Short mmCIF file of N, CA and C in Angstrom, two decimals:
data_model
loop_
_atom_site.label_atom_id
_atom_site.label_comp_id
_atom_site.label_asym_id
_atom_site.label_seq_id
_atom_site.Cartn_x
_atom_site.Cartn_y
_atom_site.Cartn_z
N MET A 175 -15.28 8.39 3.12
CA MET A 175 -14.87 8.95 1.85
C MET A 175 -15.56 8.19 0.73
N PRO A 176 -15.75 8.80 -0.45
CA PRO A 176 -16.30 8.05 -1.58
C PRO A 176 -15.27 7.07 -2.09
N GLN A 177 -15.67 6.24 -3.03
CA GLN A 177 -14.73 5.29 -3.62
C GLN A 177 -13.52 6.04 -4.16
N PRO A 178 -12.31 5.60 -3.83
CA PRO A 178 -11.12 6.29 -4.36
C PRO A 178 -11.07 6.20 -5.88
N THR A 179 -10.59 7.24 -6.51
CA THR A 179 -10.46 7.23 -7.97
C THR A 179 -9.15 6.58 -8.40
N ALA A 180 -8.17 6.52 -7.49
CA ALA A 180 -6.88 5.91 -7.79
C ALA A 180 -6.32 5.26 -6.53
N ILE A 181 -5.87 4.03 -6.65
CA ILE A 181 -5.28 3.30 -5.54
C ILE A 181 -3.83 3.01 -5.86
N CYS A 182 -2.97 3.33 -4.92
CA CYS A 182 -1.55 2.97 -5.03
C CYS A 182 -1.39 1.56 -4.48
N VAL A 183 -0.87 0.66 -5.30
CA VAL A 183 -0.66 -0.73 -4.89
C VAL A 183 0.83 -0.99 -4.79
N TYR A 184 1.26 -1.44 -3.62
CA TYR A 184 2.63 -1.87 -3.40
C TYR A 184 2.66 -3.39 -3.40
N CYS A 185 3.61 -3.98 -4.14
CA CYS A 185 3.69 -5.44 -4.18
C CYS A 185 5.03 -5.85 -4.76
N GLY A 186 5.27 -7.15 -4.77
CA GLY A 186 6.58 -7.67 -5.12
C GLY A 186 6.92 -7.62 -6.60
N SER A 187 8.21 -7.47 -6.89
CA SER A 187 8.70 -7.63 -8.26
C SER A 187 8.97 -9.11 -8.53
N SER A 188 8.69 -9.93 -7.52
CA SER A 188 8.67 -11.39 -7.66
C SER A 188 7.22 -11.85 -7.56
N SER A 189 6.94 -13.04 -8.07
CA SER A 189 5.59 -13.59 -7.96
C SER A 189 5.41 -14.45 -6.72
N GLY A 190 6.50 -14.68 -5.97
CA GLY A 190 6.39 -15.46 -4.75
C GLY A 190 6.38 -16.96 -5.00
N ARG A 191 6.30 -17.70 -3.91
CA ARG A 191 6.39 -19.16 -3.98
C ARG A 191 5.10 -19.84 -4.43
N HIS A 192 3.95 -19.23 -4.11
CA HIS A 192 2.67 -19.89 -4.35
C HIS A 192 1.87 -19.20 -5.45
N PRO A 193 1.25 -19.95 -6.34
CA PRO A 193 0.46 -19.37 -7.43
C PRO A 193 -0.67 -18.46 -6.95
N GLU A 194 -1.14 -18.66 -5.74
CA GLU A 194 -2.26 -17.87 -5.23
C GLU A 194 -1.91 -16.39 -5.12
N TYR A 195 -0.64 -16.06 -4.92
CA TYR A 195 -0.25 -14.66 -4.86
C TYR A 195 -0.58 -13.95 -6.18
N ALA A 196 -0.18 -14.57 -7.29
CA ALA A 196 -0.46 -13.98 -8.60
C ALA A 196 -1.95 -14.02 -8.90
N GLU A 197 -2.62 -15.07 -8.50
CA GLU A 197 -4.06 -15.18 -8.75
C GLU A 197 -4.81 -14.05 -8.06
N GLN A 198 -4.45 -13.75 -6.82
CA GLN A 198 -5.13 -12.69 -6.09
C GLN A 198 -4.73 -11.31 -6.60
N ALA A 199 -3.49 -11.15 -7.03
CA ALA A 199 -3.07 -9.88 -7.63
C ALA A 199 -3.87 -9.62 -8.90
N ARG A 200 -4.05 -10.67 -9.71
CA ARG A 200 -4.83 -10.55 -10.94
C ARG A 200 -6.28 -10.21 -10.62
N ALA A 201 -6.84 -10.88 -9.63
CA ALA A 201 -8.23 -10.63 -9.24
C ALA A 201 -8.40 -9.21 -8.72
N PHE A 202 -7.41 -8.72 -7.97
CA PHE A 202 -7.49 -7.36 -7.43
C PHE A 202 -7.45 -6.33 -8.56
N GLY A 203 -6.56 -6.53 -9.51
CA GLY A 203 -6.48 -5.62 -10.65
C GLY A 203 -7.75 -5.64 -11.49
N THR A 204 -8.30 -6.83 -11.68
CA THR A 204 -9.55 -6.96 -12.43
C THR A 204 -10.68 -6.20 -11.75
N GLU A 205 -10.75 -6.31 -10.42
CA GLU A 205 -11.80 -5.63 -9.66
C GLU A 205 -11.60 -4.11 -9.69
N MET A 206 -10.36 -3.66 -9.64
CA MET A 206 -10.10 -2.22 -9.75
C MET A 206 -10.63 -1.69 -11.08
N ALA A 207 -10.33 -2.40 -12.17
CA ALA A 207 -10.79 -1.96 -13.49
C ALA A 207 -12.31 -1.97 -13.56
N ARG A 208 -12.93 -2.99 -12.99
CA ARG A 208 -14.39 -3.09 -13.02
C ARG A 208 -15.04 -1.91 -12.30
N ARG A 209 -14.39 -1.45 -11.25
CA ARG A 209 -14.92 -0.34 -10.46
C ARG A 209 -14.49 1.02 -11.00
N GLY A 210 -13.68 1.04 -12.05
CA GLY A 210 -13.24 2.30 -12.63
C GLY A 210 -12.19 3.02 -11.81
N ILE A 211 -11.40 2.26 -11.04
CA ILE A 211 -10.36 2.83 -10.20
C ILE A 211 -9.01 2.70 -10.90
N ALA A 212 -8.30 3.80 -11.03
CA ALA A 212 -6.98 3.77 -11.65
C ALA A 212 -5.95 3.13 -10.72
N LEU A 213 -4.98 2.46 -11.30
CA LEU A 213 -3.87 1.87 -10.55
C LEU A 213 -2.65 2.78 -10.63
N VAL A 214 -2.07 3.06 -9.47
CA VAL A 214 -0.77 3.72 -9.39
C VAL A 214 0.17 2.70 -8.77
N TYR A 215 1.30 2.45 -9.40
CA TYR A 215 2.21 1.43 -8.88
C TYR A 215 3.63 1.71 -9.37
N GLY A 216 4.54 0.78 -9.08
CA GLY A 216 5.96 1.03 -9.31
C GLY A 216 6.46 0.94 -10.73
N GLY A 217 5.60 0.62 -11.70
CA GLY A 217 5.98 0.72 -13.10
C GLY A 217 6.62 -0.50 -13.73
N GLY A 218 6.84 -1.59 -12.97
CA GLY A 218 7.49 -2.77 -13.53
C GLY A 218 6.52 -3.71 -14.22
N LYS A 219 7.07 -4.58 -15.08
CA LYS A 219 6.23 -5.57 -15.75
C LYS A 219 6.49 -6.98 -15.22
N VAL A 220 7.32 -7.10 -14.18
CA VAL A 220 7.67 -8.41 -13.64
C VAL A 220 6.97 -8.63 -12.30
N GLY A 221 6.88 -9.90 -11.90
CA GLY A 221 6.33 -10.26 -10.60
C GLY A 221 4.88 -9.84 -10.44
N LEU A 222 4.47 -9.66 -9.18
CA LEU A 222 3.10 -9.24 -8.89
C LEU A 222 2.81 -7.85 -9.44
N MET A 223 3.87 -7.02 -9.55
CA MET A 223 3.69 -5.69 -10.13
C MET A 223 3.12 -5.81 -11.54
N GLY A 224 3.71 -6.66 -12.34
CA GLY A 224 3.24 -6.83 -13.71
C GLY A 224 1.87 -7.48 -13.78
N VAL A 225 1.62 -8.42 -12.88
CA VAL A 225 0.34 -9.13 -12.88
C VAL A 225 -0.81 -8.18 -12.62
N VAL A 226 -0.69 -7.35 -11.58
CA VAL A 226 -1.79 -6.45 -11.24
C VAL A 226 -1.96 -5.39 -12.33
N ALA A 227 -0.86 -4.89 -12.89
CA ALA A 227 -0.96 -3.89 -13.96
C ALA A 227 -1.63 -4.48 -15.19
N ASP A 228 -1.22 -5.67 -15.58
CA ASP A 228 -1.82 -6.31 -16.76
C ASP A 228 -3.30 -6.56 -16.56
N ALA A 229 -3.70 -6.91 -15.35
CA ALA A 229 -5.11 -7.17 -15.08
C ALA A 229 -5.95 -5.91 -15.21
N VAL A 230 -5.43 -4.79 -14.70
CA VAL A 230 -6.16 -3.53 -14.82
C VAL A 230 -6.26 -3.14 -16.29
N LEU A 231 -5.17 -3.25 -17.02
CA LEU A 231 -5.18 -2.91 -18.45
C LEU A 231 -6.13 -3.80 -19.23
N ALA A 232 -6.12 -5.09 -18.93
CA ALA A 232 -7.00 -6.04 -19.62
C ALA A 232 -8.47 -5.72 -19.38
N GLY A 233 -8.75 -5.12 -18.21
CA GLY A 233 -10.12 -4.75 -17.89
C GLY A 233 -10.49 -3.37 -18.40
N GLY A 234 -9.61 -2.74 -19.16
CA GLY A 234 -9.90 -1.42 -19.71
C GLY A 234 -9.62 -0.28 -18.77
N GLY A 235 -8.88 -0.55 -17.68
CA GLY A 235 -8.59 0.48 -16.69
C GLY A 235 -7.34 1.27 -16.99
N LYS A 236 -7.13 2.30 -16.20
CA LYS A 236 -5.97 3.19 -16.34
C LYS A 236 -4.87 2.77 -15.38
N VAL A 237 -3.64 2.73 -15.88
CA VAL A 237 -2.48 2.34 -15.06
C VAL A 237 -1.38 3.37 -15.20
N ILE A 238 -0.96 3.93 -14.07
CA ILE A 238 0.15 4.88 -14.05
C ILE A 238 1.31 4.25 -13.28
N GLY A 239 2.44 4.07 -13.95
CA GLY A 239 3.63 3.55 -13.30
C GLY A 239 4.60 4.67 -12.99
N VAL A 240 5.26 4.56 -11.84
CA VAL A 240 6.26 5.55 -11.45
C VAL A 240 7.54 4.80 -11.10
N ILE A 241 8.62 5.10 -11.80
CA ILE A 241 9.83 4.30 -11.62
C ILE A 241 11.07 5.18 -11.71
N PRO A 242 12.05 4.94 -10.83
CA PRO A 242 13.32 5.68 -10.93
C PRO A 242 14.10 5.25 -12.17
N ARG A 243 14.84 6.17 -12.74
CA ARG A 243 15.56 5.89 -13.97
C ARG A 243 16.49 4.68 -13.83
N GLN A 244 17.14 4.54 -12.66
CA GLN A 244 18.11 3.45 -12.50
C GLN A 244 17.44 2.08 -12.39
N LEU A 245 16.11 2.07 -12.20
CA LEU A 245 15.40 0.80 -12.10
C LEU A 245 14.62 0.46 -13.37
N VAL A 246 14.68 1.31 -14.37
CA VAL A 246 13.91 1.05 -15.59
C VAL A 246 14.27 -0.30 -16.18
N GLU A 247 15.58 -0.62 -16.22
CA GLU A 247 16.00 -1.91 -16.75
C GLU A 247 15.95 -3.00 -15.69
N LEU A 248 16.33 -2.68 -14.45
CA LEU A 248 16.37 -3.69 -13.39
C LEU A 248 14.99 -4.26 -13.11
N GLU A 249 13.99 -3.40 -13.00
CA GLU A 249 12.63 -3.86 -12.74
C GLU A 249 11.84 -4.04 -14.04
N VAL A 250 12.50 -3.86 -15.15
CA VAL A 250 11.92 -4.05 -16.47
C VAL A 250 10.62 -3.25 -16.61
N ALA A 251 10.78 -1.97 -16.89
CA ALA A 251 9.63 -1.06 -16.97
C ALA A 251 8.59 -1.59 -17.95
N HIS A 252 7.35 -1.51 -17.54
CA HIS A 252 6.23 -2.01 -18.34
C HIS A 252 6.03 -1.08 -19.55
N PRO A 253 6.04 -1.62 -20.77
CA PRO A 253 5.95 -0.77 -21.96
C PRO A 253 4.52 -0.39 -22.36
N GLY A 254 3.52 -1.02 -21.74
CA GLY A 254 2.16 -0.84 -22.23
C GLY A 254 1.23 -0.06 -21.32
N LEU A 255 1.78 0.74 -20.42
CA LEU A 255 0.96 1.45 -19.44
C LEU A 255 0.25 2.65 -20.05
N SER A 256 -0.78 3.11 -19.36
CA SER A 256 -1.45 4.34 -19.76
C SER A 256 -0.48 5.51 -19.66
N GLU A 257 0.37 5.45 -18.62
CA GLU A 257 1.37 6.50 -18.42
C GLU A 257 2.52 5.94 -17.60
N LEU A 258 3.74 6.21 -18.01
CA LEU A 258 4.93 5.81 -17.25
C LEU A 258 5.69 7.08 -16.89
N VAL A 259 5.83 7.31 -15.58
CA VAL A 259 6.54 8.48 -15.08
C VAL A 259 7.93 8.03 -14.63
N VAL A 260 8.96 8.56 -15.26
CA VAL A 260 10.34 8.22 -14.89
C VAL A 260 10.89 9.36 -14.05
N VAL A 261 11.34 9.02 -12.83
CA VAL A 261 11.88 10.02 -11.91
C VAL A 261 13.35 9.71 -11.63
N GLU A 262 14.00 10.56 -10.88
CA GLU A 262 15.44 10.39 -10.66
C GLU A 262 15.77 9.59 -9.40
N THR A 263 14.94 9.66 -8.37
CA THR A 263 15.28 9.01 -7.11
C THR A 263 14.09 8.23 -6.55
N MET A 264 14.39 7.36 -5.58
CA MET A 264 13.34 6.62 -4.90
C MET A 264 12.44 7.56 -4.11
N HIS A 265 13.00 8.60 -3.53
CA HIS A 265 12.19 9.56 -2.77
C HIS A 265 11.19 10.26 -3.68
N GLN A 266 11.63 10.62 -4.88
CA GLN A 266 10.71 11.22 -5.84
C GLN A 266 9.63 10.23 -6.26
N ARG A 267 10.02 8.98 -6.41
CA ARG A 267 9.04 7.95 -6.78
C ARG A 267 7.94 7.86 -5.74
N LYS A 268 8.31 7.74 -4.47
CA LYS A 268 7.31 7.58 -3.41
C LYS A 268 6.42 8.81 -3.29
N THR A 269 7.04 9.98 -3.43
CA THR A 269 6.25 11.21 -3.34
C THR A 269 5.26 11.31 -4.49
N ARG A 270 5.69 10.99 -5.70
CA ARG A 270 4.79 11.10 -6.86
C ARG A 270 3.67 10.07 -6.76
N MET A 271 3.96 8.87 -6.32
CA MET A 271 2.92 7.85 -6.16
C MET A 271 1.88 8.32 -5.14
N TYR A 272 2.36 8.93 -4.06
CA TYR A 272 1.44 9.48 -3.06
C TYR A 272 0.56 10.57 -3.66
N GLU A 273 1.16 11.47 -4.43
CA GLU A 273 0.42 12.59 -5.00
C GLU A 273 -0.68 12.13 -5.94
N LEU A 274 -0.50 10.98 -6.57
CA LEU A 274 -1.46 10.49 -7.57
C LEU A 274 -2.55 9.61 -6.96
N SER A 275 -2.48 9.32 -5.67
CA SER A 275 -3.33 8.28 -5.09
C SER A 275 -4.27 8.80 -4.01
N GLU A 276 -5.33 8.02 -3.77
CA GLU A 276 -6.30 8.33 -2.71
C GLU A 276 -6.47 7.17 -1.74
N ALA A 277 -5.67 6.13 -1.91
CA ALA A 277 -5.68 4.97 -1.00
C ALA A 277 -4.42 4.17 -1.27
N PHE A 278 -4.01 3.35 -0.27
CA PHE A 278 -2.77 2.58 -0.38
C PHE A 278 -3.03 1.15 0.05
N VAL A 279 -2.68 0.20 -0.82
CA VAL A 279 -2.92 -1.22 -0.55
C VAL A 279 -1.63 -1.98 -0.78
N ALA A 280 -1.26 -2.82 0.19
CA ALA A 280 -0.10 -3.69 0.04
C ALA A 280 -0.56 -5.11 -0.26
N LEU A 281 -0.13 -5.63 -1.40
CA LEU A 281 -0.22 -7.05 -1.70
C LEU A 281 1.09 -7.66 -1.21
N PRO A 282 1.24 -8.98 -1.24
CA PRO A 282 2.51 -9.56 -0.78
C PRO A 282 3.72 -8.98 -1.52
N GLY A 283 4.78 -8.77 -0.77
CA GLY A 283 6.00 -8.22 -1.35
C GLY A 283 7.13 -8.28 -0.33
N GLY A 284 8.25 -7.72 -0.70
CA GLY A 284 9.43 -7.79 0.15
C GLY A 284 9.77 -6.47 0.80
N PHE A 285 11.08 -6.18 0.92
CA PHE A 285 11.54 -4.99 1.62
C PHE A 285 10.97 -3.70 1.00
N GLY A 286 10.95 -3.63 -0.32
CA GLY A 286 10.45 -2.43 -0.97
C GLY A 286 8.99 -2.17 -0.65
N THR A 287 8.20 -3.23 -0.66
CA THR A 287 6.78 -3.09 -0.33
C THR A 287 6.61 -2.60 1.10
N MET A 288 7.39 -3.17 2.02
CA MET A 288 7.31 -2.75 3.42
C MET A 288 7.75 -1.30 3.58
N ASP A 289 8.83 -0.94 2.92
CA ASP A 289 9.34 0.43 3.01
C ASP A 289 8.29 1.44 2.55
N GLU A 290 7.70 1.18 1.39
CA GLU A 290 6.74 2.13 0.83
C GLU A 290 5.46 2.19 1.66
N MET A 291 4.96 1.05 2.08
CA MET A 291 3.71 1.04 2.84
C MET A 291 3.90 1.66 4.22
N PHE A 292 5.01 1.37 4.87
CA PHE A 292 5.23 1.93 6.19
C PHE A 292 5.49 3.43 6.15
N GLU A 293 6.01 3.93 5.04
CA GLU A 293 6.13 5.37 4.92
C GLU A 293 4.75 6.01 4.89
N MET A 294 3.80 5.38 4.18
CA MET A 294 2.44 5.93 4.15
C MET A 294 1.77 5.82 5.52
N LEU A 295 2.03 4.74 6.25
CA LEU A 295 1.49 4.61 7.61
C LEU A 295 2.07 5.69 8.51
N THR A 296 3.36 5.97 8.35
CA THR A 296 4.01 7.01 9.15
C THR A 296 3.46 8.39 8.80
N TRP A 297 3.28 8.65 7.53
CA TRP A 297 2.72 9.94 7.12
C TRP A 297 1.32 10.12 7.68
N ALA A 298 0.53 9.04 7.70
CA ALA A 298 -0.81 9.12 8.29
C ALA A 298 -0.70 9.42 9.78
N GLN A 299 0.25 8.76 10.46
CA GLN A 299 0.46 8.98 11.89
C GLN A 299 0.83 10.42 12.18
N LEU A 300 1.55 11.05 11.26
CA LEU A 300 1.98 12.44 11.43
C LEU A 300 0.94 13.44 10.93
N GLY A 301 -0.17 12.93 10.40
CA GLY A 301 -1.23 13.82 9.92
C GLY A 301 -0.97 14.40 8.55
N LEU A 302 -0.04 13.82 7.79
CA LEU A 302 0.27 14.34 6.46
C LEU A 302 -0.75 13.90 5.41
N HIS A 303 -1.49 12.83 5.70
CA HIS A 303 -2.61 12.45 4.84
C HIS A 303 -3.64 11.70 5.67
N ARG A 304 -4.85 11.57 5.12
CA ARG A 304 -5.93 10.85 5.80
C ARG A 304 -6.56 9.83 4.86
N TYR A 305 -5.73 9.17 4.10
CA TYR A 305 -6.19 8.17 3.15
C TYR A 305 -6.14 6.77 3.77
N PRO A 306 -7.00 5.86 3.31
CA PRO A 306 -6.98 4.50 3.85
C PRO A 306 -5.72 3.74 3.46
N CYS A 307 -5.24 2.92 4.40
CA CYS A 307 -4.09 2.04 4.18
C CYS A 307 -4.50 0.62 4.53
N ALA A 308 -4.23 -0.33 3.65
CA ALA A 308 -4.71 -1.70 3.85
C ALA A 308 -3.69 -2.73 3.40
N PHE A 309 -3.74 -3.89 4.05
CA PHE A 309 -2.92 -5.04 3.68
C PHE A 309 -3.85 -6.16 3.22
N LEU A 310 -3.73 -6.57 1.95
CA LEU A 310 -4.51 -7.70 1.45
C LEU A 310 -3.73 -8.96 1.80
N ASP A 311 -4.27 -9.69 2.75
CA ASP A 311 -3.53 -10.77 3.42
C ASP A 311 -3.71 -12.10 2.71
N VAL A 312 -3.06 -12.27 1.57
CA VAL A 312 -3.15 -13.50 0.78
C VAL A 312 -2.38 -14.62 1.47
N ARG A 313 -3.02 -15.76 1.68
CA ARG A 313 -2.39 -16.93 2.31
C ARG A 313 -1.82 -16.62 3.69
N GLY A 314 -2.39 -15.65 4.37
CA GLY A 314 -1.88 -15.30 5.69
C GLY A 314 -0.51 -14.64 5.65
N TYR A 315 -0.15 -14.06 4.49
CA TYR A 315 1.19 -13.49 4.32
C TYR A 315 1.50 -12.42 5.38
N TYR A 316 0.49 -11.64 5.75
CA TYR A 316 0.71 -10.55 6.69
C TYR A 316 0.26 -10.87 8.12
N ARG A 317 0.01 -12.13 8.40
CA ARG A 317 -0.46 -12.51 9.73
C ARG A 317 0.54 -12.12 10.82
N ASP A 318 1.80 -12.43 10.60
CA ASP A 318 2.81 -12.13 11.61
C ASP A 318 3.05 -10.63 11.73
N LEU A 319 2.88 -9.89 10.63
CA LEU A 319 3.02 -8.44 10.70
C LEU A 319 1.91 -7.85 11.57
N ARG A 320 0.73 -8.37 11.42
CA ARG A 320 -0.37 -7.89 12.25
C ARG A 320 -0.10 -8.20 13.73
N THR A 321 0.45 -9.38 13.99
CA THR A 321 0.83 -9.73 15.36
C THR A 321 1.89 -8.77 15.88
N MET A 322 2.85 -8.39 15.04
CA MET A 322 3.88 -7.45 15.44
C MET A 322 3.27 -6.10 15.77
N MET A 323 2.28 -5.67 15.00
CA MET A 323 1.63 -4.40 15.30
C MET A 323 0.89 -4.45 16.65
N GLU A 324 0.30 -5.60 16.94
CA GLU A 324 -0.34 -5.76 18.25
C GLU A 324 0.70 -5.64 19.36
N HIS A 325 1.88 -6.21 19.11
CA HIS A 325 2.97 -6.13 20.09
C HIS A 325 3.42 -4.68 20.27
N MET A 326 3.47 -3.92 19.19
CA MET A 326 3.83 -2.51 19.29
C MET A 326 2.84 -1.75 20.17
N VAL A 327 1.57 -2.10 20.03
CA VAL A 327 0.54 -1.47 20.87
C VAL A 327 0.72 -1.89 22.33
N ASP A 328 0.91 -3.20 22.54
CA ASP A 328 1.07 -3.72 23.89
C ASP A 328 2.26 -3.07 24.61
N GLU A 329 3.31 -2.78 23.85
CA GLU A 329 4.53 -2.20 24.43
C GLU A 329 4.52 -0.67 24.43
N ASN A 330 3.37 -0.09 24.04
CA ASN A 330 3.17 1.36 24.15
C ASN A 330 4.00 2.18 23.16
N PHE A 331 4.27 1.60 21.97
CA PHE A 331 4.93 2.34 20.91
C PHE A 331 3.97 2.81 19.83
N VAL A 332 2.82 2.18 19.74
CA VAL A 332 1.78 2.54 18.78
C VAL A 332 0.47 2.64 19.52
N ARG A 333 -0.33 3.64 19.20
CA ARG A 333 -1.62 3.79 19.86
C ARG A 333 -2.64 2.82 19.26
N PRO A 334 -3.55 2.29 20.06
CA PRO A 334 -4.56 1.37 19.53
C PRO A 334 -5.35 1.97 18.37
N GLU A 335 -5.65 3.27 18.44
CA GLU A 335 -6.41 3.91 17.36
C GLU A 335 -5.64 3.91 16.05
N GLN A 336 -4.32 4.01 16.14
CA GLN A 336 -3.50 3.98 14.93
C GLN A 336 -3.50 2.58 14.33
N ARG A 337 -3.37 1.58 15.16
CA ARG A 337 -3.45 0.20 14.67
C ARG A 337 -4.81 -0.06 14.06
N ASP A 338 -5.87 0.41 14.69
CA ASP A 338 -7.23 0.13 14.23
C ASP A 338 -7.58 0.85 12.94
N SER A 339 -6.79 1.86 12.57
CA SER A 339 -7.07 2.59 11.34
C SER A 339 -6.56 1.84 10.10
N ILE A 340 -5.84 0.74 10.30
CA ILE A 340 -5.27 -0.05 9.21
C ILE A 340 -6.12 -1.29 8.98
N TRP A 341 -6.42 -1.59 7.72
CA TRP A 341 -7.23 -2.75 7.38
C TRP A 341 -6.36 -3.95 7.05
N PHE A 342 -6.68 -5.09 7.63
CA PHE A 342 -6.06 -6.37 7.28
C PHE A 342 -7.18 -7.34 6.90
N GLY A 343 -6.98 -8.15 5.87
CA GLY A 343 -7.97 -9.17 5.54
C GLY A 343 -7.70 -9.78 4.18
N ASP A 344 -8.47 -10.80 3.85
CA ASP A 344 -8.29 -11.49 2.57
C ASP A 344 -9.53 -11.39 1.67
N ASP A 345 -10.52 -10.61 2.09
CA ASP A 345 -11.77 -10.46 1.35
C ASP A 345 -11.74 -9.14 0.58
N MET A 346 -11.57 -9.22 -0.75
CA MET A 346 -11.45 -8.01 -1.55
C MET A 346 -12.70 -7.14 -1.51
N THR A 347 -13.86 -7.79 -1.53
CA THR A 347 -15.11 -7.02 -1.47
C THR A 347 -15.18 -6.23 -0.17
N ALA A 348 -14.80 -6.88 0.92
CA ALA A 348 -14.80 -6.20 2.22
C ALA A 348 -13.81 -5.04 2.22
N LEU A 349 -12.69 -5.21 1.55
CA LEU A 349 -11.68 -4.14 1.47
C LEU A 349 -12.24 -2.92 0.73
N PHE A 350 -12.84 -3.15 -0.43
CA PHE A 350 -13.39 -2.03 -1.19
C PHE A 350 -14.54 -1.36 -0.43
N ASP A 351 -15.36 -2.16 0.25
CA ASP A 351 -16.44 -1.58 1.06
C ASP A 351 -15.87 -0.72 2.19
N TRP A 352 -14.81 -1.21 2.82
CA TRP A 352 -14.18 -0.48 3.92
C TRP A 352 -13.62 0.86 3.44
N MET A 353 -12.99 0.86 2.26
CA MET A 353 -12.42 2.10 1.75
C MET A 353 -13.51 3.14 1.50
N GLN A 354 -14.68 2.70 1.07
CA GLN A 354 -15.77 3.64 0.78
C GLN A 354 -16.36 4.24 2.06
N THR A 355 -16.21 3.55 3.17
CA THR A 355 -16.76 4.06 4.43
C THR A 355 -15.68 4.62 5.34
N TYR A 356 -14.43 4.61 4.87
CA TYR A 356 -13.32 5.06 5.69
C TYR A 356 -13.43 6.54 6.01
N GLU A 357 -13.25 6.89 7.24
CA GLU A 357 -13.24 8.29 7.66
C GLU A 357 -11.89 8.59 8.29
N GLY A 358 -11.02 9.16 7.50
CA GLY A 358 -9.68 9.44 8.00
C GLY A 358 -9.70 10.49 9.09
N SER A 359 -8.89 10.29 10.09
CA SER A 359 -8.77 11.27 11.16
C SER A 359 -7.33 11.28 11.65
N TYR A 360 -6.90 12.42 12.11
CA TYR A 360 -5.53 12.56 12.61
C TYR A 360 -5.50 12.16 14.07
N ILE A 361 -4.70 11.13 14.37
CA ILE A 361 -4.53 10.66 15.74
C ILE A 361 -3.09 10.98 16.13
N PRO A 362 -2.88 12.02 16.92
CA PRO A 362 -1.51 12.44 17.23
C PRO A 362 -0.69 11.31 17.85
N LYS A 363 0.57 11.26 17.45
CA LYS A 363 1.49 10.29 18.03
C LYS A 363 1.69 10.59 19.51
N ARG A 364 1.69 9.53 20.32
CA ARG A 364 1.92 9.70 21.75
C ARG A 364 3.39 10.02 22.00
N ILE A 365 3.62 11.11 22.70
CA ILE A 365 4.98 11.49 23.08
C ILE A 365 5.13 11.26 24.59
N ASP A 366 6.13 10.47 24.94
CA ASP A 366 6.37 10.17 26.36
C ASP A 366 7.27 11.26 26.94
N THR A 367 6.66 12.25 27.59
CA THR A 367 7.43 13.39 28.11
C THR A 367 8.39 13.00 29.23
N SER A 368 8.19 11.83 29.82
CA SER A 368 9.07 11.41 30.90
C SER A 368 10.49 11.12 30.40
N SER A 369 10.61 10.91 29.06
CA SER A 369 11.93 10.63 28.50
C SER A 369 12.64 11.89 28.02
N VAL A 370 12.00 13.03 28.19
CA VAL A 370 12.60 14.29 27.74
C VAL A 370 13.21 15.01 28.94
N SER A 371 14.51 15.29 28.80
CA SER A 371 15.20 15.99 29.90
C SER A 371 14.83 17.46 29.90
N ALA A 372 14.68 18.04 31.09
CA ALA A 372 14.35 19.46 31.21
C ALA A 372 15.53 20.30 30.79
#
């Protein structure tokens, strides 16, 4: 695929324990702006969410935030975005972020980041989209998650091709290069017919 015009970034509303998390979020946002790629994200101004948004804005890039009404105050909605979309539910938020994006990248984050990213991985598994999904592995944050995915493959719950379609790494240049050469394909989920009663 060509370079995506908009990347959905999932990341923490906290900045984490180590300064490197924010440093890499800032660097990622700066690189997005330099490449002319719009940011789609959760709309907050706190934590890594705010850092990456501010970096894209500082670089002259476009930032679209999508946030549920009940989280406008809790996640402190960013007041300076190119566009802030306020929706009613989390399901609407995830759907709208998907509709606006051509790639999905997870920076370090917590339960919300995992929920949103794994929904996109599941949708890809079901053939609902063929966009690249990647984990930017700052400080080895996603090392154990990658090991868990290997375990899923070993235990026959995930196909090797599905695991291999996901990018893990800490090199931003390599990530952007990978997205430009990504060729999405639908890999049907393996169904074990032996567990289905006649």
